[in-house]
Short mmCIF file of C-alpha atoms in Angstrom, two decimals:
data_model
loop_
_atom_site.label_atom_id
_atom_site.label_comp_id
_atom_site.label_asym_id
_atom_site.label_seq_id
_atom_site.Cartn_x
_atom_site.Cartn_y
_atom_site.Cartn_z
CA MET T 29 11.73 -32.74 -69.97
CA SER T 30 12.36 -34.96 -66.98
CA ILE T 31 15.03 -34.15 -64.43
CA LEU T 32 17.01 -37.25 -65.40
CA ARG T 33 17.03 -36.29 -69.08
CA ARG T 34 17.96 -32.71 -68.26
CA LEU T 35 20.85 -33.94 -66.11
CA ALA T 36 22.03 -36.17 -68.95
CA ALA T 37 21.82 -33.25 -71.39
CA LEU T 38 23.79 -31.09 -68.98
CA PHE T 39 26.69 -33.50 -69.14
CA ARG T 40 26.73 -33.27 -72.94
CA VAL T 41 26.79 -29.49 -73.09
CA LYS T 42 30.55 -29.11 -72.79
CA ALA T 43 31.41 -31.79 -75.32
CA ASN T 44 28.88 -30.41 -77.80
CA LYS T 45 30.21 -26.91 -77.38
CA ALA T 46 33.76 -28.04 -78.07
CA LEU T 47 32.63 -30.00 -81.14
CA ASP T 48 30.61 -27.07 -82.49
CA GLN T 49 33.47 -24.65 -82.08
CA ALA T 50 36.08 -26.79 -83.77
CA GLU T 51 36.60 -26.29 -87.49
CA ASP T 52 37.83 -29.83 -87.85
CA PRO T 53 36.34 -32.31 -85.34
CA ARG T 54 39.71 -34.09 -85.17
CA GLU T 55 41.09 -31.11 -83.23
CA VAL T 56 38.68 -31.96 -80.46
CA LEU T 57 40.13 -35.44 -80.14
CA ASP T 58 43.56 -34.22 -79.12
CA TYR T 59 42.23 -31.38 -77.02
CA SER T 60 39.89 -33.70 -75.15
CA TYR T 61 42.66 -36.26 -74.62
CA THR T 62 44.91 -33.63 -73.01
CA GLN T 63 42.06 -32.70 -70.66
CA GLN T 64 41.50 -36.33 -69.80
CA LEU T 65 45.12 -36.80 -68.77
CA GLU T 66 44.94 -33.68 -66.62
CA MET T 67 41.75 -34.90 -65.02
CA LEU T 68 43.29 -38.29 -64.24
CA GLN T 69 46.18 -36.58 -62.48
CA LYS T 70 43.84 -34.36 -60.49
CA VAL T 71 41.72 -37.29 -59.39
CA ARG T 72 44.75 -39.30 -58.31
CA ARG T 73 45.89 -36.36 -56.18
CA GLY T 74 42.36 -36.12 -54.82
CA VAL T 75 42.42 -39.78 -53.73
CA ALA T 76 45.79 -39.24 -52.04
CA ASP T 77 44.48 -36.16 -50.18
CA VAL T 78 41.45 -38.02 -48.91
CA ALA T 79 43.65 -40.87 -47.70
CA THR T 80 45.96 -38.46 -45.85
CA SER T 81 43.02 -36.81 -44.16
CA ARG T 82 41.54 -40.13 -43.13
CA LYS T 83 44.84 -41.26 -41.62
CA ARG T 84 45.01 -38.07 -39.59
CA VAL T 85 41.59 -38.82 -38.16
CA GLU T 86 42.63 -42.37 -37.32
CA LEU T 87 45.61 -40.98 -35.44
CA GLN T 88 43.40 -38.61 -33.48
CA VAL T 89 41.06 -41.45 -32.58
CA ASP T 90 44.04 -43.41 -31.23
CA GLN T 91 45.17 -40.43 -29.17
CA LEU T 92 41.72 -39.88 -27.75
CA GLN T 93 41.35 -43.54 -26.85
CA LEU T 94 44.63 -43.36 -24.94
CA SER T 95 43.30 -40.31 -23.12
CA ALA T 96 40.09 -42.12 -22.23
CA GLY T 97 42.07 -45.04 -20.83
CA LYS T 98 44.24 -42.70 -18.80
CA LEU T 99 41.26 -40.82 -17.40
CA GLN T 100 39.75 -44.15 -16.38
CA SER T 101 42.83 -45.11 -14.37
CA GLN T 102 43.02 -41.62 -12.88
CA ALA T 103 39.44 -42.04 -11.67
CA GLN T 104 40.38 -45.32 -10.01
CA GLN T 105 43.44 -43.76 -8.43
CA ALA T 106 41.41 -40.81 -7.20
CA LEU T 107 38.81 -43.06 -5.59
CA GLY T 108 41.64 -45.01 -3.98
CA THR T 109 42.79 -41.86 -2.20
CA GLY T 110 39.25 -40.88 -1.28
CA ARG T 111 39.03 -38.06 -3.81
CA GLU T 112 35.61 -38.69 -5.29
CA ASP T 113 35.52 -35.13 -6.67
CA LEU T 114 38.59 -35.79 -8.80
CA ALA T 115 37.27 -39.21 -9.86
CA ARG T 116 34.02 -37.59 -10.95
CA GLU T 117 35.87 -34.98 -12.95
CA ALA T 118 38.07 -37.58 -14.65
CA LEU T 119 35.02 -39.65 -15.59
CA THR T 120 33.18 -36.58 -16.91
CA ARG T 121 36.11 -35.78 -19.15
CA ARG T 122 36.36 -39.40 -20.18
CA SER T 123 32.78 -39.41 -21.40
CA ALA T 124 33.44 -36.20 -23.39
CA VAL T 125 36.48 -37.85 -24.94
CA LEU T 126 34.49 -40.98 -25.82
CA SER T 127 31.79 -38.94 -27.49
CA GLN T 128 34.46 -37.25 -29.65
CA VAL T 129 35.82 -40.68 -30.51
CA GLY T 130 32.36 -41.79 -31.63
CA ASP T 131 31.89 -38.73 -33.85
CA LEU T 132 35.31 -39.08 -35.41
CA GLN T 133 34.83 -42.76 -36.12
CA GLY T 134 31.58 -41.95 -37.93
CA GLN T 135 33.32 -39.34 -40.05
CA GLU T 136 36.22 -41.62 -40.72
CA ALA T 137 33.85 -44.29 -42.04
CA SER T 138 32.12 -41.84 -44.35
CA LEU T 139 35.44 -40.55 -45.65
CA ARG T 140 36.57 -44.11 -46.26
CA ALA T 141 33.43 -44.68 -48.34
CA GLU T 142 34.19 -41.56 -50.41
CA GLU T 143 37.73 -42.72 -50.87
CA GLU T 144 36.57 -46.11 -52.17
CA LYS T 145 34.10 -44.52 -54.58
CA LEU T 146 36.72 -42.10 -55.85
CA THR T 147 39.22 -44.90 -56.33
CA ALA T 148 36.69 -46.90 -58.35
CA ALA T 149 35.82 -43.79 -60.38
CA THR T 150 39.50 -43.21 -61.09
CA GLN T 151 39.84 -46.76 -62.41
CA ARG T 152 36.80 -46.29 -64.65
CA LEU T 153 38.17 -43.04 -66.00
CA GLN T 154 41.57 -44.61 -66.56
CA ALA T 155 40.01 -47.43 -68.62
CA LYS T 156 37.99 -44.93 -70.64
CA VAL T 157 40.97 -42.66 -71.29
CA GLU T 158 42.88 -45.67 -72.58
CA ALA T 159 39.94 -46.66 -74.80
CA PHE T 160 39.67 -43.08 -76.02
CA ARG T 161 43.33 -42.98 -77.00
CA THR T 162 42.95 -46.11 -79.11
CA ARG T 163 39.73 -44.85 -80.67
CA LYS T 164 41.33 -41.49 -81.39
CA GLU T 165 44.19 -43.08 -83.33
CA THR T 166 41.80 -45.33 -85.28
CA ILE T 167 39.57 -42.43 -86.21
CA LYS T 168 42.53 -40.38 -87.35
CA ALA T 169 43.95 -43.25 -89.41
CA THR T 170 40.72 -44.13 -91.18
CA TYR T 171 39.35 -40.65 -91.36
CA THR T 172 36.58 -40.03 -93.81
CA ALA T 173 34.56 -36.89 -93.42
CA ALA T 174 31.27 -38.74 -93.65
CA GLU T 175 31.70 -40.97 -90.63
CA ALA T 176 34.18 -39.00 -88.57
CA GLU T 177 31.84 -36.50 -87.02
CA THR T 178 29.51 -39.10 -85.54
CA ARG T 179 32.31 -41.28 -84.24
CA ILE T 180 34.20 -38.36 -82.77
CA SER T 181 31.08 -36.98 -81.20
CA GLU T 182 30.29 -40.38 -79.64
CA ALA T 183 33.75 -40.80 -78.19
CA VAL T 184 34.05 -37.25 -76.92
CA THR T 185 30.60 -37.03 -75.33
CA GLY T 186 31.04 -40.48 -73.77
CA ILE T 187 34.25 -39.59 -72.03
CA SER T 188 33.23 -36.04 -71.26
CA GLU T 189 30.34 -37.37 -69.21
CA GLU T 190 32.71 -39.63 -67.27
CA MET T 191 35.00 -36.71 -66.57
CA GLY T 192 32.10 -34.63 -65.31
CA ASP T 193 31.01 -37.44 -63.03
CA VAL T 194 34.51 -38.05 -61.66
CA GLY T 195 34.99 -34.31 -61.21
CA MET T 196 31.84 -34.09 -59.13
CA ALA T 197 32.80 -37.13 -57.07
CA MET T 198 36.13 -35.49 -56.39
CA GLN T 199 34.40 -32.27 -55.35
CA ARG T 200 32.22 -34.18 -52.90
CA ALA T 201 35.21 -35.97 -51.43
CA GLN T 202 37.13 -32.71 -51.13
CA ASP T 203 34.24 -30.99 -49.38
CA LYS T 204 34.03 -33.80 -46.85
CA THR T 205 37.78 -33.75 -46.40
CA GLU T 206 37.77 -30.02 -45.74
CA GLN T 207 35.03 -30.33 -43.14
CA LEU T 208 36.97 -33.08 -41.47
CA GLN T 209 40.22 -31.13 -41.54
CA ALA T 210 38.52 -28.16 -39.92
CA ARG T 211 37.18 -30.44 -37.23
CA ALA T 212 40.49 -32.21 -36.74
CA GLY T 213 42.23 -28.83 -36.40
CA ALA T 214 39.74 -27.69 -33.77
CA LEU T 215 40.17 -30.96 -31.91
CA ASP T 216 43.95 -30.62 -32.00
CA GLU T 217 43.59 -27.23 -30.32
CA LEU T 218 41.27 -28.68 -27.73
CA ILE T 219 43.68 -31.51 -27.02
CA ALA T 220 46.58 -29.05 -26.76
CA SER T 221 44.63 -26.95 -24.27
CA GLY T 222 44.38 -29.97 -21.98
CA ALA T 223 40.60 -29.87 -21.95
CA LEU T 224 40.39 -33.35 -23.44
CA GLN T 225 43.73 -34.50 -22.07
CA ASP T 226 46.49 -35.42 -24.37
CA ALA T 227 48.24 -38.55 -23.26
CA THR T 228 50.98 -37.86 -25.77
CA LEU T 229 52.16 -34.64 -24.11
CA PRO T 230 55.89 -34.97 -23.33
CA ALA T 231 55.61 -35.20 -19.56
CA GLY T 232 52.27 -36.96 -19.67
CA ARG T 233 51.05 -34.63 -16.91
CA ASP T 234 47.82 -32.77 -16.55
CA ASP T 235 45.94 -31.00 -13.86
CA ILE T 236 43.98 -34.00 -12.56
CA GLN T 237 47.21 -35.94 -12.23
CA ALA T 238 48.90 -32.96 -10.55
CA ARG T 239 46.13 -32.67 -7.99
CA LEU T 240 46.16 -36.40 -7.35
CA ASP T 241 49.90 -36.25 -6.81
CA ALA T 242 49.50 -33.25 -4.53
CA ALA T 243 46.86 -35.07 -2.52
CA THR T 244 49.07 -38.14 -2.15
CA ALA T 245 52.19 -36.10 -1.43
CA GLY T 246 50.25 -33.96 1.07
CA GLY T 247 49.16 -37.14 2.85
CA ASP T 248 52.74 -38.39 2.96
CA VAL T 249 53.96 -35.14 4.48
CA GLU T 250 51.28 -35.22 7.14
CA GLN T 251 51.99 -38.88 7.92
CA GLU T 252 55.69 -38.20 8.23
CA LEU T 253 55.02 -35.19 10.42
CA ALA T 254 52.79 -37.28 12.67
CA ARG T 255 55.41 -40.03 12.87
CA ILE T 256 58.14 -37.58 13.85
CA LYS T 257 55.89 -35.87 16.41
CA ALA T 258 55.05 -39.22 17.99
CA GLN T 259 58.75 -39.89 18.49
CA LEU T 260 59.38 -36.54 20.21
CA PRO T 261 59.31 -36.44 24.05
CA ALA T 262 55.95 -35.02 25.18
CA THR T 263 57.63 -32.09 26.98
CA ALA T 264 59.38 -30.96 23.84
CA ALA T 265 56.12 -30.04 22.11
CA PRO T 266 56.05 -26.25 21.59
CA PRO T 267 53.26 -24.76 23.69
CA ALA T 268 52.21 -22.45 20.84
CA LEU T 269 51.09 -25.39 18.70
CA GLY T 270 48.85 -26.82 21.41
CA ALA T 271 47.46 -23.35 22.16
CA ALA T 272 46.56 -22.71 18.56
CA SER T 273 44.70 -25.97 18.13
CA PRO T 274 43.98 -27.84 21.35
CA ASN T 275 42.16 -30.71 19.58
CA ASP T 276 44.97 -31.35 17.12
CA GLN T 277 45.86 -35.05 17.15
CA PRO T 278 48.46 -36.82 15.02
CA ALA T 279 45.71 -39.13 13.65
CA ALA T 280 43.72 -36.17 12.39
CA ALA T 281 46.81 -34.64 10.84
CA ALA T 282 47.45 -37.82 8.88
CA ALA T 283 44.09 -37.58 7.11
CA PRO T 284 44.19 -36.19 3.56
CA PRO T 285 44.09 -32.40 3.62
CA GLU T 286 40.89 -30.60 2.79
CA GLU T 287 41.00 -29.00 -0.59
CA ASN T 288 38.85 -26.17 -1.78
CA PRO T 289 36.27 -27.61 -4.13
CA SER T 290 36.98 -26.17 -7.57
CA MET Q 2 19.16 -47.78 -72.50
CA ILE Q 3 22.31 -46.44 -70.85
CA VAL Q 4 21.77 -44.82 -67.45
CA ARG Q 5 24.40 -43.23 -65.25
CA ILE Q 6 24.24 -43.03 -61.47
CA LEU Q 7 26.53 -40.19 -60.46
CA GLY Q 8 29.47 -41.50 -58.48
CA GLU Q 9 28.79 -45.09 -59.53
CA GLY Q 10 29.15 -45.26 -63.29
CA GLN Q 11 26.91 -46.45 -66.14
CA PHE Q 12 24.36 -49.26 -66.40
CA ASP Q 13 22.64 -50.84 -69.36
CA ILE Q 14 18.89 -51.30 -68.77
CA PRO Q 15 16.95 -53.77 -70.94
CA GLY Q 16 13.96 -52.30 -72.76
CA GLU Q 17 11.30 -54.14 -70.75
CA HIS Q 18 12.15 -52.16 -67.60
CA LEU Q 19 11.98 -48.72 -69.12
CA GLY Q 20 8.31 -48.34 -68.15
CA GLU Q 21 9.23 -48.72 -64.49
CA LEU Q 22 11.98 -46.12 -64.80
CA ASP Q 23 9.60 -43.69 -66.54
CA LEU Q 24 7.11 -44.10 -63.73
CA LEU Q 25 9.74 -43.41 -61.05
CA ASP Q 26 11.14 -40.53 -63.10
CA ALA Q 27 7.67 -38.95 -63.16
CA ARG Q 28 7.39 -39.41 -59.39
CA LEU Q 29 10.77 -37.70 -58.94
CA GLN Q 30 9.64 -34.89 -61.19
CA SER Q 31 6.43 -34.18 -59.28
CA ALA Q 32 8.26 -34.39 -55.93
CA ALA Q 33 10.72 -31.79 -57.20
CA GLU Q 34 7.91 -29.54 -58.46
CA ALA Q 35 6.10 -29.82 -55.13
CA GLY Q 36 9.35 -29.11 -53.28
CA ASP Q 37 8.74 -32.28 -51.27
CA GLU Q 38 12.21 -33.22 -50.04
CA ALA Q 39 11.15 -36.52 -48.46
CA ALA Q 40 9.29 -37.69 -51.58
CA PHE Q 41 12.22 -36.58 -53.71
CA THR Q 42 14.70 -38.58 -51.65
CA ALA Q 43 12.42 -41.63 -51.74
CA ALA Q 44 11.88 -41.46 -55.52
CA SER Q 45 15.56 -40.86 -56.10
CA GLN Q 46 16.47 -43.92 -54.02
CA ALA Q 47 13.79 -46.03 -55.75
CA LEU Q 48 15.31 -45.07 -59.10
CA ARG Q 49 18.79 -46.07 -58.03
CA ASP Q 50 17.44 -49.36 -56.64
CA ALA Q 51 15.66 -50.09 -59.93
CA VAL Q 52 18.82 -49.38 -61.91
CA HIS Q 53 20.86 -51.64 -59.63
CA ARG Q 54 18.20 -54.36 -59.92
CA HIS Q 55 17.72 -54.36 -63.68
CA GLY Q 56 20.91 -52.86 -65.04
CA ALA Q 57 24.19 -54.46 -66.05
CA PRO Q 58 27.30 -52.36 -65.47
CA VAL Q 59 28.66 -50.93 -68.72
CA PRO Q 60 32.27 -52.06 -69.32
CA ALA Q 61 34.75 -49.45 -68.06
CA ASP Q 62 36.32 -49.00 -71.50
CA ALA Q 63 33.02 -48.26 -73.28
CA LEU Q 64 32.70 -44.71 -74.58
CA VAL Q 65 29.00 -44.00 -74.64
CA ALA Q 66 26.84 -41.12 -73.47
CA SER Q 67 23.95 -41.80 -71.06
CA GLU Q 68 20.32 -41.07 -71.83
CA LEU Q 69 19.44 -40.62 -68.18
CA VAL Q 70 21.63 -39.40 -65.34
CA LEU Q 71 20.60 -40.13 -61.74
CA PRO Q 72 21.77 -38.04 -58.79
CA ALA Q 73 24.29 -39.62 -56.42
CA GLU Q 74 23.15 -41.02 -53.12
CA ASP Q 75 22.62 -38.30 -50.46
CA THR Q 76 21.96 -35.63 -53.09
CA SER Q 77 19.35 -33.18 -51.84
CA LEU Q 78 16.66 -31.54 -53.92
CA ASP Q 79 18.46 -28.20 -53.54
CA GLN Q 80 21.70 -29.68 -54.85
CA VAL Q 81 19.93 -31.07 -57.90
CA ARG Q 82 18.26 -27.71 -58.50
CA ALA Q 83 21.62 -25.96 -58.27
CA LEU Q 84 23.05 -28.45 -60.73
CA LEU Q 85 20.25 -27.86 -63.22
CA ALA Q 86 20.45 -24.09 -62.80
CA ASP Q 87 24.15 -23.84 -63.48
CA GLU Q 88 25.91 -26.00 -66.02
CA GLY Q 89 29.22 -24.58 -64.82
CA ILE Q 90 29.02 -26.80 -61.73
CA ILE Q 91 29.93 -29.87 -63.75
CA PRO Q 92 33.71 -30.08 -64.10
CA GLY Q 93 35.61 -31.81 -66.88
#
């Protein structure tokens, strides 16, 4: 038998089993209806879970884009103070952040597609459950042993297949959601560690910014020192300073301090 | 004939196109037997395309079982094998 026929048969197994086991096929109608209502509830929760997960990813993308923008301006600031090493580091991190953004956006799109499929599947199931309820009441009201079995079997196998399909769609969506949640969790940790920079940290500080500030502040201190020295009478200069560094000039002191390359 | 594409719902295919479906079904079958993932994916996609092309969506409130069930998009050969090997995978 072909794969497609075997798959179709597979979806009928459960319904057939239930029908075979029931002494009166009408029992299956009520039993199946209860299961349908449960399935509808489960699927609706599933859609809500997928939506929550997707929103979390969107939030992370926003955060990362803020970080990328911040790293860009840090690079500009660093170049402005002659710190090409810091600018390079900021831009390296920025490209790592942007690659994460790209990945997340891809995943977000695929989760959105799952969400749409699951929503459509939920609507189909809802319509079928409603049709089943009507059919169930009609069958019960006009019950004659001769026709009931066929009609019940039709209705039950028809909806059972839909439930199987929706159940599988939900499983797929949940698997994707779990993968995404794992990834989002790992990324949250990475952001918290400062490796990708989190622009939403309370103080909005990070090590690149701290070093930039230190470089600028260091420059200010040296400039101020030089200015004060220049105002002092030449004789007042302590001999020890000149002895330690004979070539020391105020202009040289005003230059940004050397920093150990990290 | 009523055909279901998993994840998409049911379609009604007019009789004159059943030959085409049979042909593609046979291609899917031999790809699966040969373990040829690429051929399987191609045949599977060709089947879904044919159903989309020739089929009319079955109304949502119709209660009817399908004669053929097609795997969802992105379903690998291994996933289909697992499905066929274990009926317990199908919920509902």
